[in-house]
Short mmCIF file of C-alpha atoms in Angstrom, two decimals:
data_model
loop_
_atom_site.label_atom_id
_atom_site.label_comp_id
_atom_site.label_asym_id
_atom_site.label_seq_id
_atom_site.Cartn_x
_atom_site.Cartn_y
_atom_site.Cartn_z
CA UNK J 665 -19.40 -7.54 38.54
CA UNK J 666 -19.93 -4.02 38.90
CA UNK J 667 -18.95 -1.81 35.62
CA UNK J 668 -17.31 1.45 37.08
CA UNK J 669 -18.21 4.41 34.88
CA UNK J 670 -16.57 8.02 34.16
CA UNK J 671 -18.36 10.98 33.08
CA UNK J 672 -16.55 13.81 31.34
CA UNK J 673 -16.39 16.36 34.28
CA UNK J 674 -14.65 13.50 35.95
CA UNK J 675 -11.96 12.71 33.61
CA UNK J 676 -10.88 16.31 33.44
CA UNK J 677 -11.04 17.22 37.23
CA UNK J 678 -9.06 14.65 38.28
CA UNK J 679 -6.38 15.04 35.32
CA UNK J 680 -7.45 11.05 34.33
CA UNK J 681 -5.35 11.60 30.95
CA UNK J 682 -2.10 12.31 32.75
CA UNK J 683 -2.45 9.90 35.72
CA UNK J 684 -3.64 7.23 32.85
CA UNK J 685 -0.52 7.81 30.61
CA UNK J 686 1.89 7.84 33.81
CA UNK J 687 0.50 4.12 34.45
CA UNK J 688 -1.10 5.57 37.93
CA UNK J 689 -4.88 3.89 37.52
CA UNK J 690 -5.73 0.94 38.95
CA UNK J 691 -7.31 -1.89 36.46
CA UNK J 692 -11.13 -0.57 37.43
CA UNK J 693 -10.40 2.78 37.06
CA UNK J 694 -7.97 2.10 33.83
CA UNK J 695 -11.10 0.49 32.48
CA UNK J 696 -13.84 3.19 32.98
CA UNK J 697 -11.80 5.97 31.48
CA UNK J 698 -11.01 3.96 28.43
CA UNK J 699 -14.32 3.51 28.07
CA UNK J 700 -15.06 6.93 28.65
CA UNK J 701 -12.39 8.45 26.24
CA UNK J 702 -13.34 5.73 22.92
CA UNK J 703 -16.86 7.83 23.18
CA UNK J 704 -15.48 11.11 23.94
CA UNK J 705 -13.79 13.08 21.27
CA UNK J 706 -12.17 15.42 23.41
CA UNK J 707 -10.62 13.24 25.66
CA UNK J 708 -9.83 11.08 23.26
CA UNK J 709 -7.85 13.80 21.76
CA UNK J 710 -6.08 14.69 24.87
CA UNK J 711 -4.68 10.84 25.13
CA UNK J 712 -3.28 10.53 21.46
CA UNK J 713 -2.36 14.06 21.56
CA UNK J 714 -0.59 13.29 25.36
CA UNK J 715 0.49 9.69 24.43
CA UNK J 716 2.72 10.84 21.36
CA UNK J 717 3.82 14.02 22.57
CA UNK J 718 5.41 11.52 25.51
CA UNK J 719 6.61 9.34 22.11
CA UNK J 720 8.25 12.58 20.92
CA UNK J 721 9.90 13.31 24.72
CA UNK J 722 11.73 10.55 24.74
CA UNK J 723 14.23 11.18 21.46
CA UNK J 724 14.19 14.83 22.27
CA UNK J 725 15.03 13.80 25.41
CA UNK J 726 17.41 11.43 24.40
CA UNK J 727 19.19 14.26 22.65
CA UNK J 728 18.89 16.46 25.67
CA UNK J 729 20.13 13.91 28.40
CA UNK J 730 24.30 14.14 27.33
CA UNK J 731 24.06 17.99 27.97
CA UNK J 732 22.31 17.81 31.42
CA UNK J 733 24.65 14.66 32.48
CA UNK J 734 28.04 16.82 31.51
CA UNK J 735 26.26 20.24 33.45
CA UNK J 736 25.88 17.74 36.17
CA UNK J 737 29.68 16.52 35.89
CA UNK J 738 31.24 20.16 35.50
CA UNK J 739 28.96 21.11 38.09
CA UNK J 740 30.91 18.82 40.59
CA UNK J 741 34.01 19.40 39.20
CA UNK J 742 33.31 23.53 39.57
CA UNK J 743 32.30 22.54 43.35
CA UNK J 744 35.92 20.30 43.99
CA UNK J 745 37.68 23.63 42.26
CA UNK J 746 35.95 26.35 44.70
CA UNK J 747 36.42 24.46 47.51
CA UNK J 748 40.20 24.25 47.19
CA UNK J 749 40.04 27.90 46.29
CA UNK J 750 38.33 28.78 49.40
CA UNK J 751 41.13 26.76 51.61
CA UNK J 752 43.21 28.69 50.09
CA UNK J 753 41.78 32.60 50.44
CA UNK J 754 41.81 31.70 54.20
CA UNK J 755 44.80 33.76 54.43
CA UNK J 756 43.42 37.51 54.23
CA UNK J 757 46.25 38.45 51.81
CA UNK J 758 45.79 37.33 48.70
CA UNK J 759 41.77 37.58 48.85
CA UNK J 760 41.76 41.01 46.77
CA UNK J 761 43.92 40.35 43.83
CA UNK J 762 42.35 36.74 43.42
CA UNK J 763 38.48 38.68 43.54
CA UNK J 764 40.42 40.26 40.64
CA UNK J 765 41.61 37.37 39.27
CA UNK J 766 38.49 35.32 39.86
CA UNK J 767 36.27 38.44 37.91
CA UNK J 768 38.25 39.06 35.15
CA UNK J 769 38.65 35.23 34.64
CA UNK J 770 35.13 34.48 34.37
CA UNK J 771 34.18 37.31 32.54
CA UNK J 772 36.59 35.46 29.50
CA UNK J 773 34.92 32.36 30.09
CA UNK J 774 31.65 33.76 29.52
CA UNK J 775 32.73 35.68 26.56
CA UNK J 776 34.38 32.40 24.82
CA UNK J 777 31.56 29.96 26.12
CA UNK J 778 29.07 32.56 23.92
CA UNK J 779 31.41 33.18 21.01
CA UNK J 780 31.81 29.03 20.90
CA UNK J 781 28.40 28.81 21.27
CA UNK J 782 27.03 31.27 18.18
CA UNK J 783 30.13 29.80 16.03
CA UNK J 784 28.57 25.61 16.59
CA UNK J 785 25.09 27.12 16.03
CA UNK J 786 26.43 28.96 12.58
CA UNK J 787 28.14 25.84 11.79
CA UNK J 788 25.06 23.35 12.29
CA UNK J 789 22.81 25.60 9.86
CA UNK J 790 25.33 25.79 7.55
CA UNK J 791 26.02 22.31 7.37
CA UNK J 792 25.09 21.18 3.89
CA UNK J 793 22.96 17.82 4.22
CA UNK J 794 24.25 14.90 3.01
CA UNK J 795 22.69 12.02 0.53
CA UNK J 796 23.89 8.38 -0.22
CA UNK J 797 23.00 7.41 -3.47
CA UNK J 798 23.00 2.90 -3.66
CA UNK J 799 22.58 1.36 -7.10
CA UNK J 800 20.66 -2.10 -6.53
CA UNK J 801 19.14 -4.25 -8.85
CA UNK J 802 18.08 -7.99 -8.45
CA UNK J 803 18.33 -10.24 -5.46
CA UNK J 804 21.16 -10.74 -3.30
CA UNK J 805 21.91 -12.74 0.13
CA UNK J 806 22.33 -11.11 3.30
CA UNK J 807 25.42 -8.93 3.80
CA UNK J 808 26.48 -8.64 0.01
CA UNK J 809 24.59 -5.66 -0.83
CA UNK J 810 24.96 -4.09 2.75
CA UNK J 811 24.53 -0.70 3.25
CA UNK J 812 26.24 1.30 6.48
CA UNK J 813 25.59 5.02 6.48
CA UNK J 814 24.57 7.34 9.87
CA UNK J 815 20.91 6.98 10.75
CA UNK J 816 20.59 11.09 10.16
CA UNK J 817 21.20 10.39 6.29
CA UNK J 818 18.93 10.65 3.40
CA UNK J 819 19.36 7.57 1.42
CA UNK J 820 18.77 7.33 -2.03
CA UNK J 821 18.17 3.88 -3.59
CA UNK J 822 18.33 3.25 -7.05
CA UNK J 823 16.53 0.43 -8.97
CA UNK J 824 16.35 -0.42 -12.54
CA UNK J 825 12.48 -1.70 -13.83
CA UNK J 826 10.87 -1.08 -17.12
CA UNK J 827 7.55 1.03 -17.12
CA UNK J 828 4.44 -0.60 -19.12
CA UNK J 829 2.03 1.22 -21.32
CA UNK J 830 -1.07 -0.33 -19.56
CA UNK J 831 0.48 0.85 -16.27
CA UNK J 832 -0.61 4.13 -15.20
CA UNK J 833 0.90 4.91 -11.34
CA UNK J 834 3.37 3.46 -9.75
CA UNK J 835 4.66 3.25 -6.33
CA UNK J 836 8.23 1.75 -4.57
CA UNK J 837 7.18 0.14 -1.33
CA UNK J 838 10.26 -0.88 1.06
CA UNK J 839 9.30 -4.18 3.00
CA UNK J 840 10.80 -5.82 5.66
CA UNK J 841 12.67 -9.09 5.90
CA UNK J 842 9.40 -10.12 7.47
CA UNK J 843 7.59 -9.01 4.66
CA UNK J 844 5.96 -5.77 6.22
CA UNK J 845 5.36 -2.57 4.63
CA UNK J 846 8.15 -0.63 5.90
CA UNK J 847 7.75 2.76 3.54
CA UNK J 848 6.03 3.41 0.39
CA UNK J 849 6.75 6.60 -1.97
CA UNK J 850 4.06 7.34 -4.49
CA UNK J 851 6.48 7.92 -8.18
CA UNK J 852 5.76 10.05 -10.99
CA UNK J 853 7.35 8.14 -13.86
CA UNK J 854 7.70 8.53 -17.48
CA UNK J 855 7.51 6.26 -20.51
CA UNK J 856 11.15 6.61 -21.23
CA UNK J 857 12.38 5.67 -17.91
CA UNK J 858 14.60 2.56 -17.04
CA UNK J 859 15.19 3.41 -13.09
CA UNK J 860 14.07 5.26 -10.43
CA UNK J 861 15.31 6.78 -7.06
CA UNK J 862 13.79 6.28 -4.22
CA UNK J 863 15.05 8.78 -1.34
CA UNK J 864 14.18 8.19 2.32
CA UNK J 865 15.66 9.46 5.53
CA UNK J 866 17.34 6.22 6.74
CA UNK J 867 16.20 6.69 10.24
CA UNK J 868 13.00 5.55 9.56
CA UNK J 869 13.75 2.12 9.35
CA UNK J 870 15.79 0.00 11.66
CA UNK J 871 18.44 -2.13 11.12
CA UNK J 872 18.21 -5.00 8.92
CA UNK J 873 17.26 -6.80 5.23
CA UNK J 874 14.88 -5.16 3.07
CA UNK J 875 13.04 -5.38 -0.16
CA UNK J 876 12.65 -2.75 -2.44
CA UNK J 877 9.54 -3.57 -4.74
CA UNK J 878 8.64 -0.82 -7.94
CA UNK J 879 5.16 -1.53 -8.42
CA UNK J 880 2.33 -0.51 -11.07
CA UNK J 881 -1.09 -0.23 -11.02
CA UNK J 882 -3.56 0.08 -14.13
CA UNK J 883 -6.80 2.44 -14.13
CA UNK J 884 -8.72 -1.42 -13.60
CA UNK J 885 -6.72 -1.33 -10.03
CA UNK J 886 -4.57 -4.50 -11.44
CA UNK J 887 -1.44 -3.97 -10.03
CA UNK J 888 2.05 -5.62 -10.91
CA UNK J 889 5.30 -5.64 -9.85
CA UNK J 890 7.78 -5.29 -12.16
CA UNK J 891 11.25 -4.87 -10.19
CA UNK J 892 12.55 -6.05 -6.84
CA UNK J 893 15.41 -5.61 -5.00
CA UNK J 894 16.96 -6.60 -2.05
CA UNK J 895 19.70 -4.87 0.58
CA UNK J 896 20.93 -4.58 3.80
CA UNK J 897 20.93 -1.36 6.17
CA UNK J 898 23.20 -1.33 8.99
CA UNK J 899 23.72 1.94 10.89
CA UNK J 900 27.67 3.40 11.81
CA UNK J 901 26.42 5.37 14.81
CA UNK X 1137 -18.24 15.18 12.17
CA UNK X 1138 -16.50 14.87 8.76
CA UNK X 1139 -14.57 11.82 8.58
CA UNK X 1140 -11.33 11.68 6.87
CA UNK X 1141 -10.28 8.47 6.37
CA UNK X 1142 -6.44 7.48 6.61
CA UNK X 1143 -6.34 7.12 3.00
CA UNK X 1144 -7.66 10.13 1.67
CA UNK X 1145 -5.43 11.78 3.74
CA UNK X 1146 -2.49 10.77 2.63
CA UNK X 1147 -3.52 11.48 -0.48
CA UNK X 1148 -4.15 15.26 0.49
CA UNK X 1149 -0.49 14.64 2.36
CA UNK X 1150 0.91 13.64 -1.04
CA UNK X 1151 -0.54 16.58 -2.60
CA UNK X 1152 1.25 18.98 -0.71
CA UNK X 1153 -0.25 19.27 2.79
CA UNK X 1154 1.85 19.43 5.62
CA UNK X 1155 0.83 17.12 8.57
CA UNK X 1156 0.86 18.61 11.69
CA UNK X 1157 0.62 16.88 15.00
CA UNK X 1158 -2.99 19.25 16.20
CA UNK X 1159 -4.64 20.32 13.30
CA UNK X 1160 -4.58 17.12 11.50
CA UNK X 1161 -5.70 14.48 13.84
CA UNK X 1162 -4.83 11.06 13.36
CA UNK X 1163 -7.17 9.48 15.50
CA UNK X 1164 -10.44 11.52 15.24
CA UNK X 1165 -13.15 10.05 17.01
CA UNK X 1166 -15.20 7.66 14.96
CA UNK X 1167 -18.72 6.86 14.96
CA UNK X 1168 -18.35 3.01 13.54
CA UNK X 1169 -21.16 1.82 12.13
CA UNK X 1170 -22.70 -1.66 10.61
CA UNK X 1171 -21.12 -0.29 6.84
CA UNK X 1172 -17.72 0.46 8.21
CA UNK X 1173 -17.62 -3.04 9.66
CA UNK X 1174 -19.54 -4.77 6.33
CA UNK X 1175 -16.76 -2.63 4.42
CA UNK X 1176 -13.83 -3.98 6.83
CA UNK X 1177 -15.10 -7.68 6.10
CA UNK X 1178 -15.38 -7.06 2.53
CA UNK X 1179 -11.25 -5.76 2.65
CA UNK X 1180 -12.08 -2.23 1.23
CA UNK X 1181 -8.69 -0.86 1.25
CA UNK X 1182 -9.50 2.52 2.37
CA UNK X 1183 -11.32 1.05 5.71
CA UNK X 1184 -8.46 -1.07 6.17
CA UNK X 1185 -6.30 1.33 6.07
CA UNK X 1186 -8.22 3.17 8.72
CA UNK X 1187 -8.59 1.07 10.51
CA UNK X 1188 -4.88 0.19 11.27
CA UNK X 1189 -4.31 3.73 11.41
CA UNK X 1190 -6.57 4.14 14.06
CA UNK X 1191 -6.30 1.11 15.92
CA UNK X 1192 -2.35 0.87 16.08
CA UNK X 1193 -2.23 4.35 17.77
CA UNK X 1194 -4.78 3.87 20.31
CA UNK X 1195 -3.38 0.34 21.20
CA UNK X 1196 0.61 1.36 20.89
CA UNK X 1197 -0.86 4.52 24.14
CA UNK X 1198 -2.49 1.45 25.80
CA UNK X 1199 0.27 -1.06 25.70
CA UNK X 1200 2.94 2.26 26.95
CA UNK X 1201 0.30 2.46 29.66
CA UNK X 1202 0.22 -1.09 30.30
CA UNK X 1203 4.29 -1.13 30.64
CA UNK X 1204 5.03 -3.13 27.37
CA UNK X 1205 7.35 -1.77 25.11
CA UNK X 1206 9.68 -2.68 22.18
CA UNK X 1207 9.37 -5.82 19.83
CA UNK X 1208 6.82 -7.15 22.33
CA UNK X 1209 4.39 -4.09 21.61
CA UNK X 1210 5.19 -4.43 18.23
CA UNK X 1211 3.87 -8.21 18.24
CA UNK X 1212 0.69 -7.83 20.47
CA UNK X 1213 -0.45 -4.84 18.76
CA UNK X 1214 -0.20 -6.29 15.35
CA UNK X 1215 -1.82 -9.57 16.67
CA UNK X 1216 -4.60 -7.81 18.23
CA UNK X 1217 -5.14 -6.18 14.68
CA UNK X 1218 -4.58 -9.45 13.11
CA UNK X 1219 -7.50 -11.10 15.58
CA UNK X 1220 -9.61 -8.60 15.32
CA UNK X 1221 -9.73 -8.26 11.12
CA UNK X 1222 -10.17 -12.00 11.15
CA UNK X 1223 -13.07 -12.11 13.52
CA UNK X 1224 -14.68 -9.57 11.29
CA UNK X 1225 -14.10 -11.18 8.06
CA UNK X 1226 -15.50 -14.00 10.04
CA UNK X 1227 -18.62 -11.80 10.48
CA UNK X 1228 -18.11 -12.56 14.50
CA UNK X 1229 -18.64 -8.94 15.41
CA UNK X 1230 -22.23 -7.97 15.84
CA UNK X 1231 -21.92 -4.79 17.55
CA UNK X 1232 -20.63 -1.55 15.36
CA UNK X 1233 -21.27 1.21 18.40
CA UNK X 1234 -18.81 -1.43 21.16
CA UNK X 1235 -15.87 -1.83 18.35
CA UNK X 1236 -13.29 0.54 20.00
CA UNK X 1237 -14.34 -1.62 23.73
CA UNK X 1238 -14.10 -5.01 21.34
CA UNK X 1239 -10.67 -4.28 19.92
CA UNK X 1240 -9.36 -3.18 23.62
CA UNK X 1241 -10.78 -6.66 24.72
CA UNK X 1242 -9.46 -8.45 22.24
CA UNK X 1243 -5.90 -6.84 23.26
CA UNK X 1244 -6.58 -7.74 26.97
CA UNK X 1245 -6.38 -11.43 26.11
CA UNK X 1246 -3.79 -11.26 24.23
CA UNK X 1247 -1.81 -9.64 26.58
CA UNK X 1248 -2.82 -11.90 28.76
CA UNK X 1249 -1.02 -14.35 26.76
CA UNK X 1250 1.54 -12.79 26.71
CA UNK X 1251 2.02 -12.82 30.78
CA UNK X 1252 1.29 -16.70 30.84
CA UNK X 1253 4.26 -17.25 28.98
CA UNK X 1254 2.16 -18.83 26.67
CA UNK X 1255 3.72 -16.38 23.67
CA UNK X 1256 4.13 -17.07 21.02
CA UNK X 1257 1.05 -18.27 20.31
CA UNK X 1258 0.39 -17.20 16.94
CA UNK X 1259 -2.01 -17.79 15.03
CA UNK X 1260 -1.22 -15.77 11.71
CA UNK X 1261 -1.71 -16.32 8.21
CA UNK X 1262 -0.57 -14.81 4.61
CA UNK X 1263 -3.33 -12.44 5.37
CA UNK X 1264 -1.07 -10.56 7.74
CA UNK X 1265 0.44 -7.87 5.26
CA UNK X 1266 -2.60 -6.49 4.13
CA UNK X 1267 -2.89 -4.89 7.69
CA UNK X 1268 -0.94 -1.83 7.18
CA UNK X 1269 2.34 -0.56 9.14
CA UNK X 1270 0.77 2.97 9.81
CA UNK X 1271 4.69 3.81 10.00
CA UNK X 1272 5.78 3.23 6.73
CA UNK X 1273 2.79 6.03 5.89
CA UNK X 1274 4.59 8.71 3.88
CA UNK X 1275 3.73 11.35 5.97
CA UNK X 1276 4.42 9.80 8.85
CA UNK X 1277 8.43 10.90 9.26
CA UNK X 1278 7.06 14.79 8.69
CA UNK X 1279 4.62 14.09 11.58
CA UNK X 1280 6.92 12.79 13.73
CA UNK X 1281 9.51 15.92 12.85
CA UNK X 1282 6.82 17.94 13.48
CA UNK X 1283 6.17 16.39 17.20
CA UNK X 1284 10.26 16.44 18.06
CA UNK X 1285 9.90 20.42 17.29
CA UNK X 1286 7.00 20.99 19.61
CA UNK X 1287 8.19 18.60 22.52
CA UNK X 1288 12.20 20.34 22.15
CA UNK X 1289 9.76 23.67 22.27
CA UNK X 1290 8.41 22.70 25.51
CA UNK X 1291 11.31 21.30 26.94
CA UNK X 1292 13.44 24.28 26.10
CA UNK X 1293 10.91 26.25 28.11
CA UNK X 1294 10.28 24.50 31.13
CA UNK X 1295 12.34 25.10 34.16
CA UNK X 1296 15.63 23.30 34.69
CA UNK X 1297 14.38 20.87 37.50
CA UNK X 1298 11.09 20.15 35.80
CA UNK X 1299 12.84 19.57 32.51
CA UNK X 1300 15.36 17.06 34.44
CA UNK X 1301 12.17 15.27 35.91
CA UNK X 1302 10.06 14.75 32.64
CA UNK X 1303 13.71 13.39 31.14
CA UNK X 1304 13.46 11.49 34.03
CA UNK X 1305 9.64 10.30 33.41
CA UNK X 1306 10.39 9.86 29.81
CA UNK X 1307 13.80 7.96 29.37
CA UNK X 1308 14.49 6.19 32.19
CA UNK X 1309 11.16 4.86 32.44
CA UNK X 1310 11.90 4.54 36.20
CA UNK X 1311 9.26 3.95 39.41
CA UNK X 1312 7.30 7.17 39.56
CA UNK X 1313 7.87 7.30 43.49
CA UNK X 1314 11.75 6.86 43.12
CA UNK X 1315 11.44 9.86 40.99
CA UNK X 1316 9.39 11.68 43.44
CA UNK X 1317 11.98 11.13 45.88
CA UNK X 1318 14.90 11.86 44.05
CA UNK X 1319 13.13 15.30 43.00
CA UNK X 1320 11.80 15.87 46.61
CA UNK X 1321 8.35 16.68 44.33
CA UNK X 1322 5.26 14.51 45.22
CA UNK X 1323 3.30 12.76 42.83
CA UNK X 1324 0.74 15.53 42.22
CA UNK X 1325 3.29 17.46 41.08
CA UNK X 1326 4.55 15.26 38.70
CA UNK X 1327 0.63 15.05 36.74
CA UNK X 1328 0.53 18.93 37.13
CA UNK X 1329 4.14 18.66 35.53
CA UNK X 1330 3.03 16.54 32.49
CA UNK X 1331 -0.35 18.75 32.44
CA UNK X 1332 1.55 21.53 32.33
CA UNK X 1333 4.01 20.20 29.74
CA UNK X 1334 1.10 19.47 27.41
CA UNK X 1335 -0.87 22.65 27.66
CA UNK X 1336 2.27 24.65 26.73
CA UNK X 1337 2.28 21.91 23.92
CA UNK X 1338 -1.17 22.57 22.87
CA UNK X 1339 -0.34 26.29 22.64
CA UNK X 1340 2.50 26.07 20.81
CA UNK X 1341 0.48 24.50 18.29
CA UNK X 1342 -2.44 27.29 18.29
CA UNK X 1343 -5.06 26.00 20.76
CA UNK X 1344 -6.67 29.30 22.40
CA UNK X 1345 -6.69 29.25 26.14
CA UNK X 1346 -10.38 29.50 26.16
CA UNK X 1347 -10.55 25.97 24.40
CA UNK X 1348 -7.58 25.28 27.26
CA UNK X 1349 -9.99 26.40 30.24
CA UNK X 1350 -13.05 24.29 28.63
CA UNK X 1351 -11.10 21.19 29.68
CA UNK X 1352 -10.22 20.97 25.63
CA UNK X 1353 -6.89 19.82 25.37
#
């Protein structure tokens, strides 16, 4: 079988990064620029770069979708309205003093739509950002220690341990049910301390049961852990 | 080339350093060599950890590609990383200069497990945490903030149809050609569109347009 190959010049002529990451190469030709872009740093750039800037589209996206979907909906509904109007201006009389009418009434529209507008963007940065602080200490089953909060929250998690003279850093690392590293926050802790909090944005997990394990690590890498915890995130929107 | 691996970057990360999505490149081309893989068998956590860093990018791009997405990438990726570390510790890889082609064959047949239905066939082991979740990085939530910022950038800046067509592309996840036809566009349009998209991205984030011209994206 015939290995097909693809040269630099290639791969950027014929925009291979874009038609690769919109699924548009067949198998052979799939094949040759992968091969191509694991030895080539610049293309190999272009398809993380490319492949997590489309990552990043979709929850801007996301975010952006509701707005275009309602411009689409008022858009039909403006449509309906004007032609109803128009039916109606078929008479020659009233046509001025609705112009009029028409003019003046959009101009207010405009003006509220903006004034709306600057007062929801005024209100979003002033919005003070919230944090949910959760005590948790020891083991518990599903659903006891649940915790439901909006996926935009911080969430702080508190958990009692006792630091150990021989131990010399210390990390919390939050695993899944599943037992994989979910999040892990370097601490700075002193001798005097009895718990820590451990603050995350809570929409960078999903879902579900988690462990929260305080561990410590001597200067001989030995490491130990000295407090676990368990809970439950569920999400309210 | 200076190499950075993932873990001295996060400590640099830890130290203050913001992460940003260009100047701070995740997946930097690597030269592997016969100590990176001799370090990999021997569990070095520092090659580990590049090694998942690196690998679980590249392969979560080629699965997206491939059309598998959700708990399904989630599971091929991290048993292609799983395969792969054991064949090493195994000391079954030979070649250093054909890893990246290895691990991308070594994901082919396990998708192709996948297809046949024949999932799951796992194989796994206790072993299995001690691949890192490059997610649960600490940097990794400023990265991503920093990658919603540039793409709402872009998309603020595009034109109204062209911003309703990479939504399209993006979201739905629907048959390029129905898109095409919804859009009246054709399908050249829609890579100019995305190269378009990505070189407004790339100067958002400082890239000269003589680097742009040179085919650097």
């Amino acid at each position: 079988m015939s290995i097909q190959l693809m040269n630099h010049e290639e791969a950027v002529n014929g925009l291979a990064t874009e038609r690769y990451l919109l699924g548009e190469m067949q198998e052979e030709e799939r094949s040759a620029f992968e091969q191509h872009y694991l030895d080539c740093a610049h293309c190999l750039e272009a398809v993380t770069f490319a492949g997590e800037f489309m990552d990043g589209a979709k929850p801007v996206a996301r975010e952006m979708q509701p707005a275009e979907t309602s411009d689409r909906a008022r858009g039909r509904e403006r449509r309906i309205f004007l032609s109803g109007l128009l039916a109606a201006v078929r008479s020659p009389a009233p046509a001025f003093a609705l112009v009029l009418l028409l003019f003046l009434g959009g101009l207010s529209t405009y003006q509220a739509t903006l004034i709306h507008n600057q007062k929801e963007m005024l209100a979003q940065a002033m919005a003070p950002a919230q944090e949910f602080r959760f005590a948790i200490t020891g083991q518990s089953r599903s659903g006891e220690r649940a915790i439901s909060l909006r996926r935009g929250a911080r969430l702080s998690l508190v958990v009692e341990f006792m630091p150990e003279q021989e131990l010399t850093t210390y990390r919390a690392d939050i695993l899944s049910a599943s037992n994989l590293l979910k999040y892990s926050v370097p601490l700075t802790v002193n001798s005097s301390d009895d718990s820590v909090a451990v603050s995350v944005p809570a929409g960078v997990l999903e879902p579900g049961n988690y462990s929260v394990v305080i561990r410590g690590q001597s200067p001989g890498g030995n490491q130990k852990d000295l407090a676990t915890s368990t809970f439950e995130l569920r999400f309210i929107d | 080339m200076v190499i950075v691996p993932v873990a001295i970057a996060n400590n640099k990360a830890r130290n203050g350093r913001e992460v940003y999505l260009s100047n701070k490149k995740p997946v930097d081309l690597y030269n592997f060599d016969s100590d990176y893989l001799v370090r990999l068998q021997a569990r070095d956590a520092e090659i580990q950890a590049h090694f998942a860093g690196y690998f679980s990018r590249l392969l979560t791009i080629r699965l997206r590609v491939l059309g598998i997405s959700g708990s399904a990438l989630d599971d091929i990726r991290q048993e292609t990383l799983f395969r792969v570390l054991r064949e090493v510790r195994a000391g079954n890889v030979k070649s250093p200069d054909r890893f990246g082609p290895y691990v991308y064959a070594v994901c082919n047949h396990v998708v192709s497990e996948w297809k046949r239905a024949q999932w799951p066939n796992w194989n796994g082991s206790d072993e299995m945490p001690d691949v890192l979740d490059p997610s649960a990085l600490p940097e990794e939530p400023v990265r991503l903030e920093e990658i919603r910022k540039t793409v709402h950038w872009v998309l603020d800046r595009v034109p109204r149809k062209d911003r309703r067509i990479l939504i399209a592309v993006f979201i739905d996840e629907r048959d390029k050609e129905e898109i095409c036809q919804e859009f009246n566009v054709s399908r050249e349009y829609l890579r100019v569109l995305l190269h378009r998209a990505l070189l407004n991205a790339r100067k958002k984030l400082g890239k000269g347009p003589d680097q742009l011209e040179k085919g650097i994206l």
